[in-house]
Coordinates of C-alpha atoms and ligand atoms in Angstrom, one line a residue:
M1 CA -17.1 -33.9 -17.1
A2 CA -15.7 -29.9 -17.4
R3 CA -12.1 -29.3 -17.1
I4 CA -11.0 -27.0 -14.2
L5 CA -7.7 -25.8 -13.9
V6 CA -6.6 -24.9 -10.1
T7 CA -3.1 -22.7 -10.6
A8 CA -2.5 -22.9 -7.2
P9 CA -2.4 -24.7 -3.8
Q10 CA -5.9 -25.5 -2.8
L11 CA -7.8 -26.8 0.4
P12 CA -8.1 -30.5 -0.1
E13 CA -11.9 -30.3 0.7
A14 CA -12.1 -27.7 -2.3
L15 CA -10.1 -30.0 -4.4
D16 CA -12.7 -33.2 -3.3
L17 CA -15.7 -31.1 -3.9
L18 CA -14.5 -30.2 -7.6
T19 CA -13.5 -33.4 -8.6
V20 CA -17.0 -34.9 -7.9
T21 CA -18.2 -33.5 -10.9
H22 CA -15.3 -32.4 -12.7
E23 CA -11.9 -33.4 -13.6
V24 CA -9.3 -31.3 -12.2
I25 CA -6.1 -30.1 -13.3
G26 CA -3.6 -28.8 -10.6
G27 CA -4.2 -27.6 -7.3
Q28 CA -1.2 -28.8 -5.4
E29 CA 1.5 -26.4 -6.4
F30 CA 1.8 -22.9 -7.4
M31 CA 1.8 -23.2 -11.7
T32 CA 4.3 -21.5 -13.5
R33 CA 3.1 -18.8 -16.6
D34 CA 4.3 -21.4 -18.8
E35 CA 2.3 -24.3 -17.4
I36 CA -0.9 -22.0 -16.9
A37 CA -0.5 -21.2 -20.8
S38 CA 0.0 -24.6 -21.8
Y39 CA -3.2 -25.7 -20.2
I40 CA -5.5 -22.6 -20.9
G41 CA -6.6 -23.6 -24.2
G42 CA -8.1 -26.9 -23.0
V43 CA -10.3 -25.9 -20.2
D44 CA -13.6 -24.8 -19.1
A45 CA -13.0 -22.8 -15.9
I46 CA -9.6 -21.8 -13.8
L47 CA -9.9 -21.3 -10.2
S48 CA -7.2 -18.7 -10.1
A49 CA -5.0 -17.2 -7.3
L50 CA -3.9 -13.4 -6.9
S51 CA -0.5 -14.1 -8.2
D52 CA -1.5 -15.7 -11.5
P53 CA -0.6 -13.9 -14.8
L54 CA -4.1 -13.5 -16.2
D55 CA -3.0 -10.6 -18.6
A56 CA -4.3 -10.0 -22.1
E57 CA -1.5 -12.0 -23.6
M58 CA -2.5 -15.2 -21.2
I59 CA -6.4 -14.7 -22.4
S60 CA -5.9 -14.6 -26.0
L61 CA -4.7 -18.3 -25.5
A62 CA -7.8 -19.4 -23.9
G63 CA -9.8 -22.2 -25.9
P64 CA -13.5 -21.7 -27.1
G65 CA -14.7 -23.9 -24.0
L66 CA -13.3 -21.3 -21.3
K67 CA -16.4 -19.5 -19.7
I68 CA -15.3 -18.5 -16.2
I69 CA -12.0 -17.2 -14.0
A70 CA -13.2 -17.8 -10.6
Q71 CA -10.5 -15.9 -8.9
C72 CA -10.0 -16.7 -5.1
A73 CA -9.6 -13.7 -3.7
A74 CA -11.4 -10.3 -2.9
G75 CA -8.6 -8.4 -5.4
F76 CA -8.0 -8.9 -9.1
N77 CA -5.2 -6.5 -10.2
N78 CA -3.6 -9.8 -11.9
I79 CA -6.6 -10.3 -14.2
D80 CA -7.2 -8.5 -17.6
V81 CA -10.9 -8.1 -17.1
A82 CA -11.6 -6.2 -20.0
A83 CA -9.9 -8.5 -22.1
A84 CA -11.9 -11.9 -20.6
K85 CA -15.1 -10.1 -20.9
Q86 CA -14.2 -9.3 -24.8
R87 CA -13.7 -13.2 -25.1
G88 CA -17.0 -13.6 -23.1
I89 CA -15.3 -15.3 -20.1
Q90 CA -17.0 -14.5 -16.9
V91 CA -14.5 -13.0 -14.1
S92 CA -15.8 -13.7 -10.5
T93 CA -14.0 -12.6 -6.9
T94 CA -14.8 -13.6 -3.7
P95 CA -16.0 -10.6 -1.8
G96 CA -18.4 -10.9 1.3
V97 CA -16.4 -13.7 3.1
L98 CA -12.8 -12.4 3.6
H99 CA -13.4 -8.9 5.0
E100 CA -13.7 -9.6 8.6
A101 CA -10.7 -11.8 8.8
T102 CA -8.4 -9.2 6.8
A103 CA -9.6 -6.6 8.9
D104 CA -8.5 -8.6 11.6
T105 CA -5.0 -8.4 10.3
A106 CA -4.6 -4.8 9.6
F107 CA -6.1 -4.1 13.2
M108 CA -3.4 -6.7 14.4
L109 CA -0.8 -4.7 12.4
M110 CA -1.9 -1.4 13.6
L111 CA -1.9 -2.8 17.4
M112 CA 1.5 -4.6 16.8
V113 CA 3.5 -1.7 15.5
T114 CA 1.8 1.1 17.7
R115 CA 2.7 -1.4 20.9
R116 CA 5.7 -2.6 19.6
A117 CA 4.9 -6.2 19.8
G118 CA 7.2 -7.7 17.3
E119 CA 10.0 -5.9 18.5
A120 CA 9.3 -7.0 22.2
E121 CA 8.6 -10.6 21.2
R122 CA 11.8 -10.6 19.6
W123 CA 13.3 -9.3 22.7
V124 CA 12.7 -12.0 24.5
R125 CA 13.0 -14.8 22.2
D126 CA 16.5 -13.4 22.0
H127 CA 17.1 -13.9 25.6
K128 CA 17.9 -10.2 26.3
P129 CA 17.7 -9.1 29.7
W130 CA 14.2 -7.7 30.8
R131 CA 12.2 -7.1 34.0
Y132 CA 9.2 -4.8 34.6
S133 CA 10.1 -1.3 34.2
H134 CA 8.0 1.6 34.2
T135 CA 10.2 3.1 31.4
F136 CA 10.6 0.0 29.3
M137 CA 9.3 -0.8 25.6
L138 CA 6.9 2.1 25.8
G139 CA 4.6 2.3 22.6
T140 CA 1.6 4.7 21.6
G141 CA -2.0 4.3 22.9
L142 CA -4.6 4.6 20.2
Q143 CA -7.7 5.8 22.6
G144 CA -8.8 9.1 20.8
A145 CA -6.1 9.0 18.0
Q146 CA -7.1 9.2 14.5
L147 CA -7.4 6.1 12.0
G148 CA -7.1 7.3 8.1
I149 CA -8.9 4.6 5.6
I150 CA -7.8 5.1 2.4
G151 CA -10.6 3.1 0.4
L152 CA -13.7 2.4 2.8
G153 CA -15.0 -0.9 1.1
Q154 CA -15.6 -4.0 2.9
I155 CA -12.5 -4.5 4.7
G156 CA -12.2 -0.8 5.1
E157 CA -15.5 -0.8 7.1
A158 CA -14.6 -3.6 9.0
M159 CA -11.5 -1.9 10.1
G160 CA -13.3 1.2 11.1
R161 CA -15.6 -0.9 13.4
R162 CA -12.8 -2.4 15.3
A163 CA -11.1 1.1 15.5
A164 CA -14.3 2.3 16.8
V165 CA -14.4 0.2 19.9
L166 CA -11.0 1.0 20.6
G167 CA -11.8 4.7 20.6
M168 CA -10.3 5.8 17.7
D169 CA -11.6 8.6 15.3
V170 CA -12.0 7.3 12.0
V171 CA -11.6 9.6 8.8
Y172 CA -11.6 8.2 5.1
S173 CA -10.9 8.9 1.3
S174 CA -12.7 7.6 -1.4
R175 CA -14.4 8.3 -4.7
S176 CA -17.7 8.2 -3.6
D177 CA -19.6 8.6 -0.3
K178 CA -20.0 5.5 1.8
D179 CA -22.7 4.6 4.1
L180 CA -21.1 5.2 7.5
S181 CA -24.0 3.5 10.1
A182 CA -22.1 0.7 10.9
I183 CA -19.0 2.6 12.1
D184 CA -20.6 5.3 13.8
G185 CA -23.0 3.1 16.0
V186 CA -20.2 1.2 17.6
N187 CA -19.1 3.8 20.1
P188 CA -21.0 6.8 21.2
D189 CA -17.5 8.3 22.3
T190 CA -16.1 8.6 19.0
A191 CA -16.6 11.5 16.4
P192 CA -18.7 10.8 13.4
T193 CA -16.7 9.0 10.7
R194 CA -15.7 11.7 7.7
R195 CA -15.0 11.6 4.7
V196 CA -12.0 14.0 3.7
E197 CA -9.6 14.5 1.2
L198 CA -6.5 12.1 0.7
G199 CA -4.3 15.2 1.8
E200 CA -6.3 15.9 4.9
L201 CA -6.0 12.2 6.1
L202 CA -2.5 12.0 5.4
E203 CA -1.6 15.1 7.3
T204 CA -3.9 14.4 10.2
S205 CA -4.2 10.9 10.8
D206 CA -2.2 8.8 13.9
V207 CA -2.5 5.9 11.7
V208 CA -3.0 5.5 8.0
S209 CA -4.5 2.3 6.6
L210 CA -4.7 1.2 3.1
H211 CA -7.8 -0.5 1.9
C212 CA -8.2 0.1 -1.5
P213 CA -7.9 -1.9 -4.9
L214 CA -4.4 -1.6 -6.7
T215 CA -5.4 0.1 -9.7
P216 CA -3.7 2.5 -12.2
E217 CA -5.1 5.5 -9.8
T218 CA -4.0 3.7 -6.5
R219 CA -0.6 2.4 -7.6
H220 CA 2.1 4.3 -5.4
I221 CA -0.6 6.3 -3.9
I222 CA 1.2 6.3 -0.7
D223 CA 4.6 7.6 -2.6
A224 CA 7.2 10.1 -1.2
A225 CA 5.2 13.0 -1.3
A226 CA 2.3 11.3 0.9
L227 CA 4.7 9.9 3.0
A228 CA 6.2 13.6 3.5
Q229 CA 3.0 14.6 4.5
M230 CA 2.1 12.1 7.2
K231 CA 3.1 13.2 10.8
D232 CA 6.5 12.0 12.1
T233 CA 4.5 10.3 15.0
A234 CA 2.2 8.2 12.2
F235 CA 2.1 4.5 11.4
L236 CA 1.2 3.3 8.4
V237 CA -0.4 0.1 7.6
N238 CA -0.9 -1.8 4.4
T239 CA -3.0 -5.0 3.7
A240 CA -4.3 -3.7 0.3
R241 CA -1.7 -4.6 -2.3
G242 CA 2.4 -4.0 -2.0
A243 CA 2.2 -1.3 -5.0
C244 CA 0.1 0.8 -3.2
V245 CA 2.9 2.0 -1.6
D246 CA 6.5 3.0 -3.2
E247 CA 8.3 0.9 -0.7
A248 CA 11.7 2.3 -1.4
A249 CA 10.1 5.7 -0.5
L250 CA 8.6 4.1 2.4
V251 CA 12.2 2.9 3.5
D252 CA 13.2 6.3 3.2
A253 CA 10.6 7.9 5.3
L254 CA 11.1 5.5 8.0
N255 CA 15.1 5.8 8.1
S256 CA 14.6 9.7 8.2
G257 CA 12.1 9.5 11.1
S258 CA 9.3 11.1 8.8
I259 CA 6.9 8.3 10.0
A260 CA 7.2 6.3 13.3
G261 CA 6.7 3.2 12.0
A262 CA 5.1 0.5 9.6
G263 CA 2.7 -2.8 9.5
L264 CA 2.7 -4.6 6.4
D265 CA 1.0 -7.6 4.8
V266 CA 1.9 -6.9 1.4
Y267 CA 4.8 -5.8 -0.6
E268 CA 5.6 -4.4 -4.2
D269 CA 7.4 -7.5 -5.3
E270 CA 6.5 -9.9 -2.6
P271 CA 7.6 -12.4 -1.9
T272 CA 10.9 -10.2 -2.2
I273 CA 10.9 -7.5 0.8
N274 CA 13.0 -4.2 0.6
P275 CA 15.8 -5.8 2.8
A276 CA 16.2 -2.3 4.7
L277 CA 13.0 -3.3 6.3
Y278 CA 14.3 -6.3 7.7
E279 CA 16.4 -4.2 9.7
M280 CA 14.0 -1.8 11.4
D281 CA 12.4 -2.4 14.9
N282 CA 9.7 -0.3 14.1
V283 CA 8.5 -2.6 11.2
V284 CA 6.2 -5.4 11.4
L285 CA 6.6 -7.7 8.2
L286 CA 3.9 -10.5 8.0
P287 CA 3.9 -13.0 4.9
H288 CA 0.8 -12.1 2.9
I289 CA -1.7 -13.6 5.5
G290 CA -4.8 -11.6 5.3
S291 CA -7.3 -13.5 5.2
A292 CA -5.8 -17.0 6.2
T293 CA -8.2 -18.0 8.7
R294 CA -9.4 -22.0 8.1
Q295 CA -12.7 -20.8 8.0
T296 CA -12.2 -17.6 5.6
R297 CA -9.9 -19.8 3.4
W298 CA -12.9 -22.4 3.0
M299 CA -15.6 -19.8 2.5
M300 CA -13.5 -18.3 -0.4
S301 CA -12.7 -21.8 -1.9
K302 CA -16.9 -22.3 -2.0
L303 CA -17.5 -19.2 -2.8
A304 CA -15.3 -19.6 -6.1
I305 CA -16.4 -23.1 -6.5
D306 CA -20.2 -22.0 -6.7
N307 CA -19.2 -19.5 -9.1
I308 CA -17.5 -22.2 -11.4
T309 CA -20.9 -24.3 -10.9
D310 CA -23.0 -21.8 -11.8
V311 CA -21.4 -20.5 -15.0
L312 CA -20.9 -24.1 -16.5
A313 CA -24.8 -24.6 -15.9
G314 CA -25.2 -21.5 -17.6
R315 CA -26.4 -19.3 -14.9
P316 CA -24.1 -15.7 -14.3
A317 CA -21.3 -16.3 -11.6
R318 CA -23.3 -14.8 -8.0
T319 CA -20.0 -12.3 -7.6
A320 CA -19.0 -11.9 -11.1
L321 CA -17.3 -8.2 -11.8
Ligands
NAP401 P1 -13.9 -2.8 -1.9 O1 -15.2 -3.7 -0.7 O2 -14.1 -3.4 -3.4 O3 -13.0 -1.9 -1.2 C1 -12.5 -1.1 -2.0 C2 -12.9 0.3 -1.7 O4 -11.6 1.0 -2.4 C3 -14.0 0.7 -2.5 O5 -15.2 1.0 -1.5 C4 -13.7 2.0 -3.3 O6 -14.7 2.8 -3.1 C5 -12.3 2.1 -2.8 N1 -11.4 3.1 -3.8 C6 -11.3 2.5 -4.9 N2 -10.6 3.4 -5.8 C7 -9.5 4.5 -4.7 C8 -9.0 5.4 -4.7 N3 -8.5 5.8 -6.0 N4 -8.9 6.0 -3.3 C9 -9.4 5.8 -2.5 N5 -10.7 4.5 -2.1 C10 -10.8 4.0 -3.7 O7 -12.7 -4.3 -1.9 P2 -12.2 -4.8 -0.4 O8 -12.8 -6.3 -0.2 O9 -12.4 -3.9 0.8 O10 -10.6 -5.3 -0.5 C11 -9.6 -4.2 -0.7 C12 -8.6 -4.6 -1.2 O11 -7.9 -5.1 -0.2 C13 -8.5 -5.6 -2.3 O12 -8.8 -5.0 -3.6 C14 -7.3 -6.5 -2.3 O13 -6.3 -6.0 -2.9 C15 -7.1 -6.3 -1.1 N6 -6.9 -7.3 0.0 C16 -6.0 -7.9 0.4 C17 -6.2 -9.1 1.4 C18 -4.6 -9.8 2.3 O14 -4.9 -10.8 2.5 N7 -4.1 -8.9 2.7 C19 -6.9 -9.9 1.7 C20 -8.2 -9.3 0.9 C21 -8.2 -8.1 0.0 P3 -14.9 4.0 -4.1 O15 -14.7 3.2 -5.5 O16 -15.6 5.3 -3.8 O17 -13.5 4.8 -4.6

């Protein structure tokens, strides 16, 4: 019977599945660094979460039995993958099952911030006076507007498809060309999707949406200089990772009016959020719920468990990095 370390709250049905054949440690609460360190020497697999500190120092504490870190997320910026591989530990993530739900969240943030939905809902909840008025709570329409996607991977493409349905033109920046047929087939009225330099994307887009992984290259890819390049009518959406954006610079840009608003699901030091953002009506704040549908979370858990099962049976993980 293998020992599986589950470092964070997991779905009860996922824990049930694991306990049929394995001894499970954890799965109810978030483990601290010290708790993970105290267990990692004696387990065969880790079902990990995106906030776990699985750096080189932590991985050096792994016992000889540890064969896989099965991350229950698409991002893996918390894991020193090279250190794990050096120790013969496979690392897997959960691609292919969460991109639609996460793109839904990015799309929702884009609509909420451009149509002032958070502000409008707070208005009603605060019992402020209102009646239908031609001039009340006017937002920004997106038909014919340009969406700039930074990182056209699985989630970026799904966001592009949604934008095309809405009648938005799409440009993107990535390090390589992408197959654009899924986006360009959606709406004959939109312009063909184009790959552009980041500078052109920032200068010309009405909404900029981040969908790249957090890497040394993308840390603060949206900094003060990038924000200054954006139109003062443009909106920023971030469902990638908080540290892709310099949050202090974002606050400055919003305060000075150099961009029009922001829709955020992730934060540089989450769950702490720059206090100034709470006060801004042109900012939508979500608590990192990008992939949080019941169906998606189950598919993520199931895929992570399948990876563990494969590796413990001597096979490669099906979605290994
Ligand atoms: P993916 O399929 O791997 O796509 C990432 C894309 O980013 C790739 O196409 C890559 O293309 C591009 N990229 C990498 N470095 C770049 C750079 N320097 N500049 C521009 N583009 C770059 O990943 P995904 O599944 O779409 O997920 C993307 C990220 O979303 C994850 O890493 C994760 O951090 C985040 N995420 C957040 C939530 C949430 O709950 N909010 C949920 C899921 C995922 P090239 O290599 O060609 O550049």
